[in-house]
Amino acid sequence: MAKIVVSLADGRQAEFNSPVTTGEALKSLLNGKLKNIIAVKVNGEAVDLSHTLTRTAELDPITADSAAGQKMLRHSTAHIMAQAVQELYPETRLGIGPAIENGFYYDFDRPQSFSDTEMEKIEQRMAQIIKQDLPFRKSVISKAEAIQTFSEKSEAYKLELINELDDNRLNLYQQGDFIDLCRGPHIPSTGKVPAFKLLSVAGAYWRGNENNKMLQRIYGTAHSSAARLKQYLNQLAEAKKRDHRKLGQELDLFSFSPEAGAGLVIYHPKGAILRGIIEDFEKREHLKRGYQPVIGPLLLKLDLWKKSGHYDNYRENMYFTEIEGQQYGIKPMNCLAHMLVYKSRLRSYRDLPLRYFELGTVYRHEKSGVLHGLLRVRGFTQDDAHILCTPEQLNDEIIGIIDFVQQVMDTFGFSYTLEISTRPEKSIGSDEDWERATEALPHALEHRGLPYTINQGDGAFYGPKIDVKLKDAIGRWWQCATIQCDFTLPERFDLCYIGKDGQRHTPVMLHRVILGAMERFLGVLIEHYAGAFPVWLAPVQVRVMSITNEQDDYVLSLAEKLIEHDIRVETDTSPEKIGFKIKEARLQKIPYMLIVGAKEKAAGSVAVRKRGAGDLGGMEFDEFIQQIDHEINQKIH
RNA sequence: GCCCACGUAGCUCAGUCGGUGGAGCACUUCCUUGGUAAGGAAGAGGUCACCGGUUCAAAUCCGGUCGUGGGCUCCA
């Protein structure tokens, strides 16, 4: 038999005359030290440390704190949790249990739901299993054997998975008496889990299909050390502090009222100002880029929604009403009125592209369980536009929108991810049009060298789309900007333009939003800045406060001057000590405090305190105005 | 919509075994005029989300409705 040569990337080598496990091979390469290594890549493929090498290979150790290692650690911890659950509650049947970002889950089918005390018991049993240091043993079996094994255990969900697999060689992993169907690889033994915690229990449909049974999903997390776990839990606690729902109340930006209805935002003065600032910014940016403002009605006749396809494809999300026997639909999208603007006269190819912009308020019937602060509501306002252009102009228009998105996101300091969503099952339009549109989108992104992922079957019913997603405080992604191709609606509405050839042609339409919904964007924005808005966005930019009530008149005169400079200002002339006034202004995250006592009043100056920087000392009033104006104009964040 | 949990003063939260509800902050009044993260005192504030049931008696137990939270499904 030929010699087996194993090597590491740094060139270290070892030779063996007979097959060895990867674990043994690594031991001899690393002088017996494996402490943090839980698996290994063999010629690029991740395998267990118990994997047997039969030929020469390059090894790349996977440590517990690497990305791949953490994922494996979490996946193995999911198995340990399943073992604990079945030992404690043998009537429980298994769903699936993968690693996810920052943790893992396992889905269980059990007649009773898991209570808090049961969760604690599960956690304790897991700790015991980890202490026992049971090895994860892999075995490769045939499909028939797998069916036999899981039939004996009455694991119907596992059987369903097995039956759908084409491969006749399946992997089983066993630790103690617990056996699971699993591709692997796993950590060598249960004792290699340094720190874990169960976090929550939630319902989850089997295989993500709402027609299937709802299972109980237990979420948990595992880390390569107790310190890392603690750090992660701290991070979660910190994230909660910047939750926009909490900040929205603390900063008096908005509220919801059960009396008004779920998912309907009540903007308080400061929230309304913030939104207004963003809307003003948006209007200017759109005008700069050749968009024309238009305004459509909130209700349109039902027949129009039938014509557009919304009634057939989007009815369950719409609200309807009746006026003098005539049926109306409340708009869930803004496109219809924009098409009516286009249709109001005959268009020439010389008119195109036409870019209609509207801060359009829409209402959608979202299922009650999905409502979520400002991030998912029933009434919201989109920074919506519809671009009508010739097919030849399509690419440039998409590129223009992508650049627009990039510039706006840079202004707010956001990073984001791009996704292309393709044709869904429920859709209208010809195969040919879908193909054309689906090609145009990646083309534009590639033209700008932007990375993206594909989201199969997640497009709108009328066309494919590019989605821009932003992250909230807890790490959830929310779709904000979206660019959607549409060849269908212009046809349905008989839109046309006269081409160079004197003939009628159908224009192409792009639906697009930049911020998406003002509500959602505000929510993400609040979390992004943790409520400490840059000066240009802050609802209150300056609070002027007196040291003693002797200076109240001076405070009021300063406030007047600031208002003349278009600075948003509040005054504090309460008979409190200055420390108390500062505390209150800090809690409101106001960017600048102007503190004036007898000294400043006499000199006509101000003492400036800046959020994050502290006491800046005395300053001439004009100097302060210059400084804050600069910050506002440059939109410094 | 589905699963689980929760709903007590404007806010954050106590409230034991079923026996007519408390604290801190905020608010009002008074005192205090103090130079960079909480000065002091008094007062007011509640149909314990709502509706129904069990009970001599319900914030507490049960059912329903509304709302909220964590998820699933679905979307900006």
XYZ file of C-alpha atoms (C1' of nucleotides) in Angstrom:
713
model
C 0.000 0.000 0.000
C 1.206 3.495 -0.885
C 2.278 5.840 1.852
C -0.234 8.383 3.079
C 1.243 11.857 3.283
C -0.715 14.449 5.245
C 0.286 18.082 5.175
C -0.757 21.441 6.545
C -0.931 24.698 4.641
C 2.285 25.869 6.328
C 4.159 22.921 4.781
C 4.395 20.623 7.798
C 4.028 16.986 6.778
C 3.661 13.553 8.287
C 3.677 10.111 6.705
C 1.677 7.033 7.564
C 1.871 3.492 6.268
C -1.737 2.607 6.992
C -5.017 4.536 7.148
C -5.261 7.018 10.025
C -8.007 9.174 11.378
C -7.784 12.896 10.765
C -7.556 13.369 14.531
C -4.483 11.139 14.817
C -2.899 12.696 11.772
C -3.353 16.172 13.237
C -1.950 15.040 16.576
C 1.264 13.944 14.989
C 1.462 17.088 12.855
C 0.829 19.378 15.842
C 2.884 17.550 18.462
C -0.168 16.118 20.162
C -1.933 19.433 20.741
C -5.528 19.519 19.487
C -7.074 21.577 22.253
C -9.207 24.000 20.259
C -9.571 21.888 17.123
C -12.983 20.282 16.671
C -12.925 19.183 13.009
C -10.801 19.466 9.918
C -11.042 20.246 6.241
C -9.574 17.492 4.051
C -8.723 18.922 0.660
C -11.268 21.633 1.378
C -14.097 19.419 2.616
C -15.060 19.552 6.297
C -15.027 16.175 8.073
C -14.983 14.783 11.620
C -11.781 14.164 13.551
C -12.778 10.486 13.502
C -12.766 10.448 9.694
C -10.312 7.889 8.307
C -7.773 9.015 5.736
C -6.843 6.417 3.157
C -4.836 8.588 0.843
C -2.568 11.595 0.786
C -4.330 14.810 1.723
C -3.902 18.389 2.782
C -5.457 19.180 6.149
C -6.838 22.473 7.385
C -7.875 22.327 11.064
C -11.196 23.897 12.102
C -11.059 25.545 15.528
C -14.070 26.090 17.753
C -13.864 29.865 17.469
C -13.671 30.006 13.662
C -16.858 30.711 11.731
C -17.073 27.132 10.481
C -16.199 25.809 13.929
C -18.888 27.835 15.673
C -21.466 26.623 13.219
C -20.467 23.035 13.878
C -20.413 23.586 17.625
C -23.934 24.991 17.471
C -25.188 22.208 15.269
C -23.779 19.629 17.691
C -25.376 21.476 20.598
C -28.723 21.189 18.790
C -28.227 17.402 18.783
C -27.428 17.481 22.492
C -30.605 19.470 23.107
C -32.639 16.928 21.139
C -31.082 14.122 23.190
C -31.966 15.915 26.424
C -35.527 16.560 25.271
C -36.132 12.950 24.258
C -34.618 11.611 27.457
C -36.864 13.863 29.544
C -39.937 13.657 27.313
C -39.772 10.385 25.320
C -43.089 11.146 23.579
C -41.354 13.956 21.667
C -40.687 13.452 17.950
C -37.922 15.178 16.064
C -38.135 17.709 13.239
C -34.938 19.364 12.092
C -32.199 21.051 14.089
C -29.752 23.218 12.183
C -27.213 25.837 13.210
C -28.273 29.397 12.383
C -26.581 32.759 12.654
C -25.478 33.124 16.295
C -27.071 29.894 17.445
C -29.214 26.913 16.643
C -32.720 25.531 16.977
C -34.440 22.182 16.975
C -38.071 21.585 16.038
C -40.027 19.170 18.206
C -43.457 17.615 18.002
C -44.849 17.086 21.473
C -48.482 17.106 22.664
C -47.749 19.584 25.477
C -45.913 22.844 25.022
C -42.559 23.428 26.692
C -42.890 25.522 29.831
C -40.219 27.724 31.353
C -39.458 25.186 34.040
C -39.193 22.453 31.431
C -36.752 24.598 29.491
C -34.621 24.840 32.617
C -34.756 21.086 33.045
C -33.687 20.607 29.440
C -30.786 22.969 29.990
C -29.723 21.049 33.086
C -29.924 17.722 31.285
C -27.845 19.146 28.451
C -25.187 20.172 30.959
C -25.131 16.583 32.237
C -24.765 15.195 28.726
C -21.905 17.571 28.084
C -20.265 16.478 31.327
C -20.554 12.835 30.258
C -18.417 13.721 27.218
C -20.189 11.249 24.916
C -18.466 10.788 21.559
C -20.397 11.677 18.383
C -20.186 8.454 16.375
C -20.839 8.537 12.676
C -22.129 5.565 10.725
C -22.979 5.277 7.059
C -26.034 3.193 6.284
C -28.331 2.445 3.362
C -31.673 4.121 2.856
C -33.454 0.892 3.751
C -31.527 0.652 7.002
C -32.297 4.274 7.799
C -36.004 3.687 7.189
C -35.824 0.667 9.472
C -34.066 2.616 12.221
C -36.432 5.567 12.237
C -39.544 3.447 11.769
C -38.670 1.656 14.994
C -38.451 5.031 16.679
C -41.700 6.234 15.027
C -39.864 9.313 13.788
C -42.313 10.217 11.021
C -40.640 13.515 10.186
C -37.238 11.894 9.786
C -38.809 9.214 7.568
C -40.321 11.927 5.405
C -36.873 13.457 4.954
C -35.216 10.099 4.253
C -37.793 9.192 1.625
C -37.035 12.367 -0.260
C -33.277 11.751 -0.374
C -31.883 10.293 -3.594
C -28.612 9.130 -2.097
C -28.598 5.535 -0.879
C -25.787 6.249 1.594
C -27.013 8.203 4.591
C -25.115 9.410 7.633
C -26.262 8.737 11.149
C -24.711 10.365 14.174
C -25.064 8.839 17.589
C -24.132 10.138 20.997
C -25.132 7.935 23.936
C -28.420 6.320 22.958
C -29.494 9.236 20.810
C -29.408 8.750 17.049
C -30.060 11.402 14.449
C -30.027 11.547 10.693
C -27.383 14.120 9.864
C -24.982 15.079 7.160
C -22.418 16.212 9.767
C -19.664 16.827 10.520
C -19.788 17.127 14.290
C -17.490 17.976 17.149
C -15.684 14.890 18.518
C -17.734 14.590 21.722
C -20.418 16.334 23.767
C -17.755 17.516 26.202
C -16.423 19.909 23.575
C -19.282 22.372 24.135
C -17.748 25.078 26.330
C -20.812 27.280 26.811
C -24.441 27.271 25.714
C -27.826 28.704 26.652
C -31.409 28.062 25.612
C -33.074 31.318 24.600
C -36.688 30.898 23.591
C -39.402 28.614 22.368
C -41.634 29.425 19.418
C -44.041 27.761 17.040
C -42.782 26.802 13.600
C -44.609 25.026 10.795
C -43.092 21.710 9.728
C -40.981 22.490 6.666
C -42.069 26.108 6.789
C -45.458 25.368 5.272
C -48.478 26.855 7.006
C -50.621 23.891 5.918
C -48.393 21.565 7.931
C -48.497 20.903 11.632
C -46.987 23.509 13.872
C -44.032 22.196 15.814
C -42.308 23.724 18.816
C -38.988 25.275 18.040
C -36.475 25.778 20.833
C -33.789 28.360 20.096
C -30.411 28.354 21.770
C -26.878 29.528 21.337
C -23.458 27.978 21.924
C -20.032 29.575 22.056
C -16.396 28.603 22.197
C -16.027 29.976 25.715
C -18.114 31.173 28.631
C -16.710 34.655 28.056
C -17.891 34.649 24.460
C -21.344 33.501 25.485
C -21.511 36.285 28.040
C -20.375 38.763 25.430
C -23.097 37.581 23.077
C -25.790 37.844 25.761
C -24.562 41.352 26.585
C -24.779 42.214 22.940
C -28.421 41.075 22.895
C -29.144 43.223 25.953
C -27.460 46.228 24.337
C -29.479 45.667 21.177
C -32.687 45.810 23.193
C -31.746 49.269 24.396
C -31.703 50.555 20.838
C -34.979 48.908 19.903
C -36.939 51.574 18.004
C -40.137 50.746 19.905
C -38.451 51.543 23.208
C -36.695 54.635 21.857
C -39.851 55.749 20.089
C -41.547 56.003 23.451
C -38.584 57.414 25.389
C -37.924 60.100 22.789
C -41.649 60.747 22.296
C -41.527 60.076 18.548
C -44.601 57.929 17.913
C -47.040 55.505 19.475
C -49.673 52.950 18.635
C -53.126 52.947 20.122
C -55.406 49.957 20.480
C -58.228 52.444 20.036
C -56.970 53.489 16.621
C -56.080 49.968 15.563
C -53.089 47.695 15.331
C -50.365 48.589 12.868
C -51.471 52.210 12.497
C -48.781 54.697 13.503
C -49.574 57.788 15.565
C -46.776 60.294 14.940
C -46.003 62.613 17.861
C -44.564 66.074 17.094
C -40.927 64.959 17.240
C -41.546 61.902 15.090
C -43.464 63.970 12.582
C -40.628 66.502 12.379
C -38.089 63.752 11.859
C -40.170 62.230 9.099
C -40.690 65.649 7.552
C -36.936 66.286 7.424
C -36.381 63.008 5.638
C -39.238 63.686 3.247
C -37.886 67.149 2.400
C -34.498 65.600 1.724
C -36.107 62.987 -0.480
C -38.110 65.492 -2.502
C -34.975 67.514 -3.282
C -32.993 64.435 -4.248
C -35.753 63.274 -6.579
C -36.059 66.652 -8.291
C -32.280 66.658 -8.827
C -32.578 63.371 -10.674
C -35.339 64.281 -13.074
C -38.311 62.884 -11.175
C -41.638 64.703 -11.383
C -43.921 64.833 -8.355
C -47.450 63.517 -8.822
C -50.240 62.803 -6.337
C -52.906 60.136 -6.636
C -56.075 59.437 -4.620
C -56.264 57.053 -1.694
C -59.295 55.238 -3.150
C -59.736 54.000 -6.668
C -62.669 52.138 -8.191
C -62.636 48.384 -7.869
C -62.729 47.885 -11.652
C -59.337 49.520 -11.949
C -57.878 47.084 -9.410
C -59.399 44.265 -11.429
C -57.809 45.565 -14.592
C -54.393 45.848 -12.959
C -54.471 42.316 -11.618
C -54.340 43.467 -8.003
C -57.833 42.192 -7.338
C -56.908 38.705 -8.491
C -53.445 38.589 -6.976
C -53.434 40.910 -4.007
C -57.044 41.035 -2.832
C -56.425 39.445 0.584
C -54.090 42.340 1.406
C -56.545 45.060 0.374
C -59.274 47.022 2.129
C -62.490 47.800 0.295
C -65.281 50.268 0.766
C -68.479 51.312 -0.964
C -69.624 54.767 -1.970
C -73.157 55.204 -3.365
C -73.288 51.620 -4.533
C -69.920 51.862 -6.248
C -67.115 49.554 -5.006
C -63.742 51.100 -4.228
C -60.404 49.705 -3.133
C -58.033 51.549 -0.783
C -54.689 51.584 -2.524
C -52.079 49.069 -1.370
C -49.709 50.411 -4.057
C -49.304 53.701 -5.873
C -48.817 52.523 -9.442
C -52.360 52.889 -10.722
C -52.676 56.648 -10.447
C -49.226 57.042 -11.962
C -50.338 55.096 -14.989
C -53.378 57.300 -15.299
C -51.057 60.319 -15.365
C -49.128 58.695 -18.196
C -52.319 57.910 -20.062
C -53.656 61.441 -19.756
C -52.109 62.326 -23.135
C -50.299 60.749 -26.040
C -46.589 60.232 -25.382
C -43.657 60.361 -27.767
C -40.392 58.466 -27.399
C -38.932 61.960 -26.918
C -40.858 62.265 -23.627
C -39.282 59.125 -22.179
C -38.139 58.252 -19.664
C -40.880 59.694 -17.463
C -40.201 59.404 -13.749
C -43.256 59.958 -11.566
C -42.594 60.369 -7.868
C -45.009 60.356 -4.963
C -44.767 60.074 -1.210
C -47.708 57.733 -1.472
C -49.601 56.476 1.537
C -50.890 52.931 1.177
C -52.863 50.564 3.379
C -52.333 46.839 3.393
C -54.044 44.161 5.392
C -51.080 42.514 7.069
C -51.823 39.487 9.215
C -51.999 40.444 12.881
C -49.098 38.229 13.879
C -46.608 39.944 11.582
C -47.080 43.490 12.867
C -43.891 44.779 14.407
C -43.444 48.343 15.668
C -42.691 50.667 12.770
C -41.062 47.873 10.800
C -44.250 46.143 9.787
C -47.438 48.205 9.807
C -50.774 48.366 8.004
C -50.679 51.974 6.865
C -47.472 53.413 5.500
C -46.025 55.941 3.124
C -43.655 54.899 0.378
C -41.150 57.123 -1.402
C -42.526 55.586 -4.526
C -41.776 56.220 -8.163
C -42.748 54.660 -11.444
C -40.454 55.075 -14.372
C -41.872 54.578 -17.837
C -39.239 54.128 -20.512
C -38.376 52.394 -23.748
C -36.886 48.896 -23.551
C -33.576 50.390 -24.684
C -33.547 52.778 -21.728
C -34.222 50.088 -19.148
C -30.622 49.314 -18.224
C -29.595 52.919 -17.735
C -32.659 53.567 -15.639
C -31.919 50.616 -13.352
C -28.321 51.751 -12.978
C -29.548 55.246 -12.178
C -31.762 53.887 -9.412
C -28.982 51.778 -7.961
C -26.713 54.819 -7.837
C -29.534 56.790 -6.215
C -29.936 54.118 -3.537
C -26.218 54.073 -2.899
C -25.980 57.847 -2.517
C -28.926 58.014 -0.145
C -27.708 55.103 1.983
C -24.294 56.755 2.223
C -25.960 59.929 3.494
C -27.466 57.967 6.369
C -24.378 55.827 6.882
C -26.099 52.539 6.137
C -24.543 49.404 4.780
C -26.891 47.005 3.063
C -27.210 43.791 1.084
C -28.698 43.258 -2.360
C -30.984 40.426 -3.403
C -32.555 39.609 -6.717
C -35.934 37.908 -6.490
C -37.226 35.856 -9.394
C -40.662 34.794 -10.637
C -43.076 33.563 -7.956
C -45.658 30.811 -8.458
C -48.530 33.285 -8.528
C -47.700 35.694 -11.327
C -48.965 37.407 -14.464
C -47.187 38.137 -17.750
C -45.478 36.140 -20.499
C -42.445 33.903 -20.047
C -40.590 36.042 -22.529
C -41.151 39.250 -20.567
C -40.137 37.602 -17.313
C -36.964 36.370 -18.929
C -36.111 39.803 -20.306
C -36.728 41.510 -17.002
C -34.927 38.870 -15.007
C -31.855 39.399 -17.152
C -31.864 43.178 -16.898
C -31.561 43.244 -13.106
C -28.328 41.271 -12.550
C -26.895 43.002 -15.587
C -27.223 46.389 -13.907
C -25.749 45.192 -10.613
C -22.828 43.579 -12.384
C -22.298 46.745 -14.354
C -21.700 48.549 -11.057
C -19.738 45.626 -9.636
C -22.166 45.123 -6.740
C -22.459 41.725 -5.051
C -25.919 40.181 -4.734
C -27.684 36.953 -3.876
C -30.584 35.317 -5.693
C -33.900 34.751 -3.966
C -35.658 32.155 -6.089
C -39.403 32.688 -6.612
C -39.683 35.718 -4.343
C -40.521 38.365 -6.942
C -43.670 40.512 -7.106
C -46.574 39.010 -9.043
C -45.944 41.397 -11.951
C -42.165 41.183 -12.193
C -38.756 40.320 -10.716
C -37.058 42.729 -8.326
C -33.868 43.878 -6.687
C -34.290 44.237 -2.932
C -32.074 46.288 -0.662
C -32.047 45.046 2.906
C -30.979 46.850 6.078
C -30.312 45.292 9.473
C -32.186 46.206 12.664
C -30.751 46.317 16.186
C -31.395 42.645 16.850
C -29.823 41.602 13.551
C -32.997 41.007 11.575
C -32.937 42.129 7.932
C -35.657 44.392 6.563
C -36.369 45.168 2.968
C -36.272 48.874 2.284
C -35.385 49.926 -1.248
C -36.727 47.756 -4.036
C -36.544 47.978 -7.824
C -39.164 46.021 -9.723
C -39.417 45.434 -13.459
C -42.874 45.361 -14.942
C -43.821 44.565 -18.543
C -47.374 43.615 -17.695
C -49.131 46.626 -16.238
C -48.291 48.936 -19.176
C -49.863 46.352 -21.452
C -52.935 45.869 -19.306
C -53.458 49.614 -19.259
C -52.746 50.034 -22.959
C -49.937 52.462 -22.258
C -48.108 53.459 -25.397
C -45.694 55.906 -26.918
C -45.068 56.859 -30.514
C -41.626 55.654 -31.576
C -39.239 57.089 -34.127
C -40.949 54.881 -36.660
C -44.275 56.612 -36.074
C -45.748 53.404 -34.639
C -47.258 52.750 -31.223
C -45.062 50.869 -28.737
C -45.613 49.704 -25.182
C -43.293 51.275 -22.622
C -41.565 49.326 -19.876
C -42.306 50.258 -16.292
C -40.065 50.222 -13.253
C -41.598 50.368 -9.784
C -39.058 51.541 -7.263
C -38.659 52.903 -3.765
C -35.434 54.241 -2.268
C -36.096 54.306 1.463
C -39.029 51.954 1.018
C -41.669 52.854 3.558
C -41.052 55.940 5.674
C -42.256 54.006 8.723
C -39.906 51.086 8.256
C -37.018 53.323 7.323
C -37.580 55.454 10.418
C -37.616 52.329 12.554
C -34.343 51.089 11.147
C -32.898 54.612 11.295
C -33.753 54.993 14.988
C -31.969 51.718 15.724
C -29.059 52.605 13.467
C -28.366 55.791 15.433
C -29.671 54.366 18.743
C -31.867 57.470 18.887
C -28.839 59.801 18.848
C -29.624 61.394 15.509
C -27.035 63.462 13.686
C -27.735 67.166 14.002
C -29.374 67.496 10.583
C -31.981 64.884 11.558
C -32.397 65.541 15.288
C -35.981 66.638 16.072
C -34.515 69.022 18.640
C -31.049 70.261 17.694
C -30.350 72.569 20.613
C -31.673 72.940 24.136
C -30.886 76.246 25.785
C -30.877 76.252 29.587
C -30.319 78.795 32.326
C -28.108 78.284 35.377
C -30.488 80.367 37.478
C -33.774 81.997 36.566
C -31.897 85.302 36.383
C -30.864 84.272 32.865
C -34.280 83.100 31.613
C -34.788 86.202 29.477
C -31.395 85.626 27.864
C -32.308 81.961 27.207
C -35.493 83.025 25.428
C -33.678 85.630 23.341
C -31.099 83.011 22.274
C -33.878 80.620 21.322
C -35.457 83.305 19.143
C -32.187 83.882 17.362
C -31.738 80.144 16.789
C -35.215 79.858 15.323
C -34.337 82.691 12.947
C -31.454 80.507 11.785
C -33.842 77.581 11.213
C -32.428 75.696 14.166
C -34.868 73.464 16.037
C -34.644 74.549 19.632
C -36.110 73.926 23.089
C -35.593 75.929 26.248
C -35.316 74.824 29.849
C -36.033 77.645 32.332
C -37.239 75.385 35.124
C -35.941 76.233 38.618
C -33.835 73.051 38.660
C -30.102 72.781 39.165
C -28.023 72.743 36.003
C -26.944 69.131 36.589
C -30.563 68.045 36.503
C -31.283 69.986 33.314
C -28.248 68.437 31.637
C -29.341 64.962 32.664
C -32.761 65.501 31.115
C -31.350 66.837 27.847
C -28.909 63.930 27.678
C -31.679 61.391 28.121
C -33.454 63.038 25.203
C -30.210 62.640 23.201
C -30.267 66.279 22.121
C -27.040 67.002 20.158
C -26.271 70.462 21.623
C -26.919 72.141 24.944
C -26.334 75.844 25.360
C -25.817 76.583 29.043
C -25.936 80.206 30.090
C -25.301 81.758 33.481
C -24.529 85.251 34.660
C -21.154 85.187 32.892
C -22.568 84.304 29.461
C -25.471 86.689 29.826
C -23.094 89.548 30.609
C -20.747 88.665 27.735
C -23.513 87.761 25.274
C -21.858 84.364 24.775
C -22.862 80.718 25.267
C -21.324 77.685 26.999
C -21.633 74.718 24.641
C -22.087 71.118 25.622
C -22.035 68.610 22.793
C -23.536 65.137 22.897
C -20.755 62.585 23.065
C -18.045 65.218 23.512
C -19.121 66.945 26.742
C -18.350 70.498 27.797
C -16.802 72.494 24.935
C -16.484 75.659 27.032
C -17.505 79.196 26.150
C -18.091 80.417 22.625
C -19.418 83.465 20.812
C -22.992 82.861 19.665
C -22.068 83.454 16.014
C -19.254 80.966 16.268
C -21.705 78.348 17.527
C -24.125 79.097 14.694
C -21.326 78.658 12.211
C -20.329 75.327 13.714
C -23.840 73.869 13.851
C -24.724 75.180 10.388
C -21.694 73.426 8.994
C -22.701 70.169 10.661
C -26.265 70.452 9.377
C -25.312 71.357 5.830
C -22.718 68.599 5.559
C -25.150 66.120 7.156
C -22.317 64.954 9.391
C -23.121 61.800 11.290
C -53.662 33.793 10.389
C -50.864 29.935 13.521
C -47.773 28.503 18.323
C -46.111 30.243 23.103
C -45.844 34.146 26.682
C -47.576 38.713 28.544
C -51.247 43.065 29.693
C -51.344 46.472 37.353
C -50.776 54.792 37.775
C -48.233 58.733 31.993
C -43.353 55.382 32.244
C -40.511 51.120 34.635
C -42.112 47.435 37.726
C -43.633 44.895 42.992
C -48.283 42.608 44.575
C -47.301 35.600 48.759
C -52.286 30.765 49.450
C -58.401 34.181 46.056
C -59.895 38.282 51.321
C -61.408 45.974 48.252
C -53.869 47.649 45.269
C -47.886 49.497 46.262
C -42.768 51.715 44.952
C -39.463 54.717 41.941
C -39.567 58.214 38.019
C -42.864 61.684 35.690
C -47.050 65.243 37.090
C -49.210 69.531 40.522
C -48.108 72.947 44.630
C -44.587 74.976 48.013
C -39.449 75.702 49.573
C -34.622 76.025 47.174
C -31.478 80.121 42.557
C -27.652 76.081 42.866
C -21.843 76.446 36.951
C -22.021 70.780 33.664
C -25.545 63.187 34.781
C -30.992 63.246 39.713
C -31.849 69.536 46.018
C -36.136 69.031 49.639
C -41.400 68.588 51.236
C -46.449 67.793 50.392
C -50.318 66.351 47.018
C -52.908 64.192 43.184
C -53.169 60.059 40.137
C -56.242 53.041 39.283
C -63.329 50.075 36.484
C -55.763 45.903 37.861
C -56.787 45.947 28.966
C -62.109 44.709 27.908
C -66.438 41.190 28.286
C -68.350 36.960 30.601
C -67.984 32.700 34.121
C -66.571 30.057 38.922
C -66.738 31.712 44.187
C -69.457 34.261 50.242
C -65.239 36.942 47.967
C -61.263 37.635 41.705
C -55.663 41.959 39.837
C -55.093 36.672 41.268
C -58.788 30.779 38.857
C -61.516 29.576 33.871
C -63.401 31.124 28.814
C -63.708 34.838 25.006
C -62.245 39.661 22.727
C -58.615 43.452 21.924
C -53.523 44.662 22.213
C -48.210 43.664 22.907
C -43.667 40.500 22.723
C -40.739 36.163 20.626
C -41.157 33.020 16.448
C -43.536 30.509 11.888
C -45.963 31.728 7.294
C -46.441 36.197 4.334
C -44.431 41.362 2.774
C -42.087 47.882 2.287
